[in-house]
XYZ file of C-alpha atoms in Angstrom:
265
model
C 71.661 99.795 145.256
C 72.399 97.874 148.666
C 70.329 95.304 149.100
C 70.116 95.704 152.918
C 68.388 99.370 152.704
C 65.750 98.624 149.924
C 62.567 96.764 149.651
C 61.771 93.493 147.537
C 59.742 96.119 145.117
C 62.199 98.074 144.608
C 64.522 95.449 143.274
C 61.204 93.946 141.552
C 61.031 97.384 139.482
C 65.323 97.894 139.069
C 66.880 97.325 135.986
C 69.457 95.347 137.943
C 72.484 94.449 135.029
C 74.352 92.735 137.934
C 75.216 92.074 141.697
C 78.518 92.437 143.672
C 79.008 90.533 146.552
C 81.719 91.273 148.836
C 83.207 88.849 150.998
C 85.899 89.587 153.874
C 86.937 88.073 157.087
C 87.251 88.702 160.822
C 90.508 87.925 162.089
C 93.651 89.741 163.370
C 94.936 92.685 161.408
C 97.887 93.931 164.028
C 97.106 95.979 166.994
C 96.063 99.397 164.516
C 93.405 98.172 162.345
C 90.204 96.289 162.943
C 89.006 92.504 163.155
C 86.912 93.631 159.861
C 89.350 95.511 157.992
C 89.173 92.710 154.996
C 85.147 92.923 154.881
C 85.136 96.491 155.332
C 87.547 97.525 152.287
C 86.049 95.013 150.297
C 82.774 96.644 150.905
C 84.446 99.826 150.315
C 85.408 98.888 147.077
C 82.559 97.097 145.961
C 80.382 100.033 146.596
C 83.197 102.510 144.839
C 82.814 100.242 142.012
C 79.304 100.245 141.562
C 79.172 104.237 141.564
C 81.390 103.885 138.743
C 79.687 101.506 136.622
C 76.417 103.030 137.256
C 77.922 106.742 136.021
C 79.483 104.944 133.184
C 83.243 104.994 133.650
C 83.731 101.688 132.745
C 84.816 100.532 128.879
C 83.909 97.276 127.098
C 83.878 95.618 123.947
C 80.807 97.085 123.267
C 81.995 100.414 124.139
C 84.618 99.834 121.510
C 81.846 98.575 118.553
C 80.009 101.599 119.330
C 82.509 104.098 118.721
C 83.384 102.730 115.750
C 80.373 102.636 114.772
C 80.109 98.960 113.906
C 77.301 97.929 116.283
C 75.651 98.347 119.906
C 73.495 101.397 121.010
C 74.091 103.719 123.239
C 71.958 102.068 125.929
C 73.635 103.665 129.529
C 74.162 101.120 131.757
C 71.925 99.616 134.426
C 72.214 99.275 138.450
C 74.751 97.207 140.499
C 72.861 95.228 143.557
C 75.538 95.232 145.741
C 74.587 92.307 148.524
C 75.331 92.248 152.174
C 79.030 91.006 152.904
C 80.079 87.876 154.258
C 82.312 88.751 156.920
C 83.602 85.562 158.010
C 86.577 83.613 155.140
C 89.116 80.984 155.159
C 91.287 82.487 157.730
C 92.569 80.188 160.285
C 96.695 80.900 159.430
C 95.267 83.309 162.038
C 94.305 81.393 164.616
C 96.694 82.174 167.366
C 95.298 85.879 167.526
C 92.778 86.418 169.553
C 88.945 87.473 167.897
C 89.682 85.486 164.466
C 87.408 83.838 163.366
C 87.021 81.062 159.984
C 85.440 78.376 158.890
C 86.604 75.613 156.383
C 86.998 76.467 152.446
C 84.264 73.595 152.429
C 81.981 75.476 154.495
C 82.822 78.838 152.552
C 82.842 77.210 148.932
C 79.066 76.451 149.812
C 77.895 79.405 152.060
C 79.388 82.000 148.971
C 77.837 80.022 146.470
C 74.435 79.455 147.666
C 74.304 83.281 148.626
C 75.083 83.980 144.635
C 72.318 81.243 143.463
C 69.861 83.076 145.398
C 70.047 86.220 143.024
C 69.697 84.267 139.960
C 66.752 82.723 141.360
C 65.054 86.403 141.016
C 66.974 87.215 137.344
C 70.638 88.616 138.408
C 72.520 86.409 137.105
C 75.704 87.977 136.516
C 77.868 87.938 140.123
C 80.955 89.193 141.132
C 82.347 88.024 144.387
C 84.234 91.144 145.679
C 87.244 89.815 147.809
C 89.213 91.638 150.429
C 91.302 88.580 152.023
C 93.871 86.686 150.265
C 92.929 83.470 152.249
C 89.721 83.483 150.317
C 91.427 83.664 146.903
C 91.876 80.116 146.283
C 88.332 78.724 147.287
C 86.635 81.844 145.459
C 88.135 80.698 141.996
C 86.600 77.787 142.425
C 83.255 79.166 143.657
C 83.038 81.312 140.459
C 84.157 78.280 138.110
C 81.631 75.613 139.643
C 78.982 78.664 139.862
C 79.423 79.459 135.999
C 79.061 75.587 134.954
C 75.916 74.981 136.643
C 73.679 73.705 134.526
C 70.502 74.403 136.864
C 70.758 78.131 135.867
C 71.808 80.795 134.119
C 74.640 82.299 136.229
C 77.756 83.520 135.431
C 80.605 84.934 137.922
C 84.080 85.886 138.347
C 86.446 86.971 141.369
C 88.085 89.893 142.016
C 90.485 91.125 145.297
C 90.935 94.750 144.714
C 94.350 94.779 145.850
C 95.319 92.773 143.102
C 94.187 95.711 140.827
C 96.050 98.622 142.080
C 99.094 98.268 139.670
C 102.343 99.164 141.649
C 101.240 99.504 144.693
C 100.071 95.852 145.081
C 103.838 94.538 145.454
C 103.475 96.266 148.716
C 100.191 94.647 150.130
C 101.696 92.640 153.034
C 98.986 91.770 156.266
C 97.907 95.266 157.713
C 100.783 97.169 156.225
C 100.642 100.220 153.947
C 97.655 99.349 151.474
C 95.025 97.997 153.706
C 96.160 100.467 156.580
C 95.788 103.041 153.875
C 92.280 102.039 152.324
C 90.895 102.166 156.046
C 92.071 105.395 156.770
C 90.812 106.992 153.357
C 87.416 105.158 154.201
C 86.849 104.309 158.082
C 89.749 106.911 159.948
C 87.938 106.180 163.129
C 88.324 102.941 163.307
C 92.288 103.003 162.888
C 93.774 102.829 166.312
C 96.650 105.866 165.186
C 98.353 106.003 168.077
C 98.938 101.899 167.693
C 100.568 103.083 164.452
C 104.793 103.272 165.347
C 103.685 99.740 167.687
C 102.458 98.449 164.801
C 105.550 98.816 162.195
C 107.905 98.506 165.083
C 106.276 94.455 165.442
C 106.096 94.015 161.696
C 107.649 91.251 159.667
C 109.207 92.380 156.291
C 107.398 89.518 154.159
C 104.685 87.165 154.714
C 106.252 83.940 155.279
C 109.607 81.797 155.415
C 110.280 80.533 152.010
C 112.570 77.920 150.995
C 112.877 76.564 147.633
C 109.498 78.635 146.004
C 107.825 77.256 149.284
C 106.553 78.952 152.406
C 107.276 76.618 155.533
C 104.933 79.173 157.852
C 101.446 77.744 157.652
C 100.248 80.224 160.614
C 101.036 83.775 160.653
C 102.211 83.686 164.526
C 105.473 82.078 163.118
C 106.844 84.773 161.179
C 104.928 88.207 162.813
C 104.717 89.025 166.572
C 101.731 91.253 166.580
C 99.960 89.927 163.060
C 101.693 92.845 160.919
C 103.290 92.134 157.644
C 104.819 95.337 156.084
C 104.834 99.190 157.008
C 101.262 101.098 157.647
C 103.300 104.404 158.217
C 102.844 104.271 154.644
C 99.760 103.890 154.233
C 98.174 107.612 154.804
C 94.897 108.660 153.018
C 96.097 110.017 150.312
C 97.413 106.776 149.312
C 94.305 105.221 150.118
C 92.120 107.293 148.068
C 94.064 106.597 144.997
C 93.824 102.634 146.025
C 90.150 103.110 145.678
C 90.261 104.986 142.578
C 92.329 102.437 141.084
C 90.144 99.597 142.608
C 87.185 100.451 141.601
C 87.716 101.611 138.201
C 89.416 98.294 137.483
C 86.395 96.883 138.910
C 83.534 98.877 136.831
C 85.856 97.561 133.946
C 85.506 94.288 134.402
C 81.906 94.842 135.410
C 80.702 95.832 132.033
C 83.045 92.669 130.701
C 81.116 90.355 132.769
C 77.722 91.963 131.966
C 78.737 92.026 127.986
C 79.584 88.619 128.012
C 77.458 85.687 126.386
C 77.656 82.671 129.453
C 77.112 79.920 127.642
């Protein structure tokens, strides 16, 4: 269920067991993909993910008790309330490309976690922020952490960035190389600009970075990528992308009926 296309009844009358809320970023992603790329796969994914819970192809500890016959019913699961994204992150190692756009980990740390405090205030109180930008990572954790131990309420959440939960393929992730490249094309092809594609690897840096001693001395992208591209999106077709997604959200309908199974304290 997206929360943008229903009424306040309906969610009134849903037997809601949790909400996903994906959270992006605008900013530079080469001269092939789009501003949004990081809010649109993570909506992508989120909304991937929710099918799959919904239909049941998610396992738990429960699931496991049940089969074994040591507990649990056979109760099916209930709806995901998959909220609007938040399409602007902590994002300003892009700064030199034009059309980024960020705001402090301050100002996101508050914005994300209001935004989740909101649904508990109307019983969902089981969250999970649905993250498409690694910028975001680090201020997320500790959105979901200081959301958890809130006394006020009753809500519980974790993070998840779906590229970190597409086994092998996530050692290639880069900025705009083959994964997100090929997420977008198995989910938006229009919006990939194809015949930016041989531009785009030919301007790419190999790794994100210039490490020295376990540390990266590049706090802005500009100073390690001429045109904001980090890896290869030649390969990244659909294909690949659709399997991403599969992976993605199955890993996230798993840890979906964790978080929903799980006693908060």
């Amino acid at each position: 269920m997206r929360l943008s296309e229903v009424t306040w009844t309906d969610v009134r009358d849903a037997d809601v067991d949790i909400a996903f809320l994906p959270v992006g970023s605008t900013e530079q992603h080469g001269p092939h993909a789009p501003l949004g790329t990081d809010t649109l796969n993570a909506v992508a994914v989120a909304e991937a993910g929710a099918d799959a819970y919904e239909n049941g192809d998610a396992s738990s500890a429960s699931d496991t008790a049940d089969a074994s016959g040591d507990g649990g019913g056979d109760a099916s699961p209930g709806e995901v309330a998959v909220a609007p994204p938040i399409p602007v992150g902590v994002a300003e190692e892009h700064r030199a490309f034009d059309g980024t756009m960020w705001v402090s980990p301050e100002t996101f740390r508050a914005y994300v976690r209001e935004s989740a405090e909101s649904l508990v205030a109307h019983g969902i109180d089981r969250v999970v922020f649905v993250n498409g930008h690694g910028g975001n990572v680090e201020a997320l954790a500790e959105v979901a952490r200081r959301f958890s131990r809130d006394d006020a309420h009753e809500g519980y959440g974790v993070g998840f960035t779906w590229f970190d939960a597409t086994g092998d393929h996530a050692s290639d992730m880069g900025h705009a190389g083959p994964l997100e490249t090929a997420l977008l094309r198995a989910t938006n092809p229009d919006l990939v600009r194809e015949e930016r594609i041989d531009e785009a690897s030919a301007g790419a840096a190999d790794r994100w970075g210039e490490w020295i001693s376990g540390v990266n001395l590049a706090h802005d992208s500009d100073e390690f990528t001429d045109n904001g591209v980090v890896g290869d999106p030649r390969a990244g077709d659909a294909g690949r992308g659709e399997v991403l997604l599969d992976r993605a959200s199955d890993a996230l309908a798993e840890l979906t009926a964790a978080v929903v199974d799980r006693d908060a304290g």
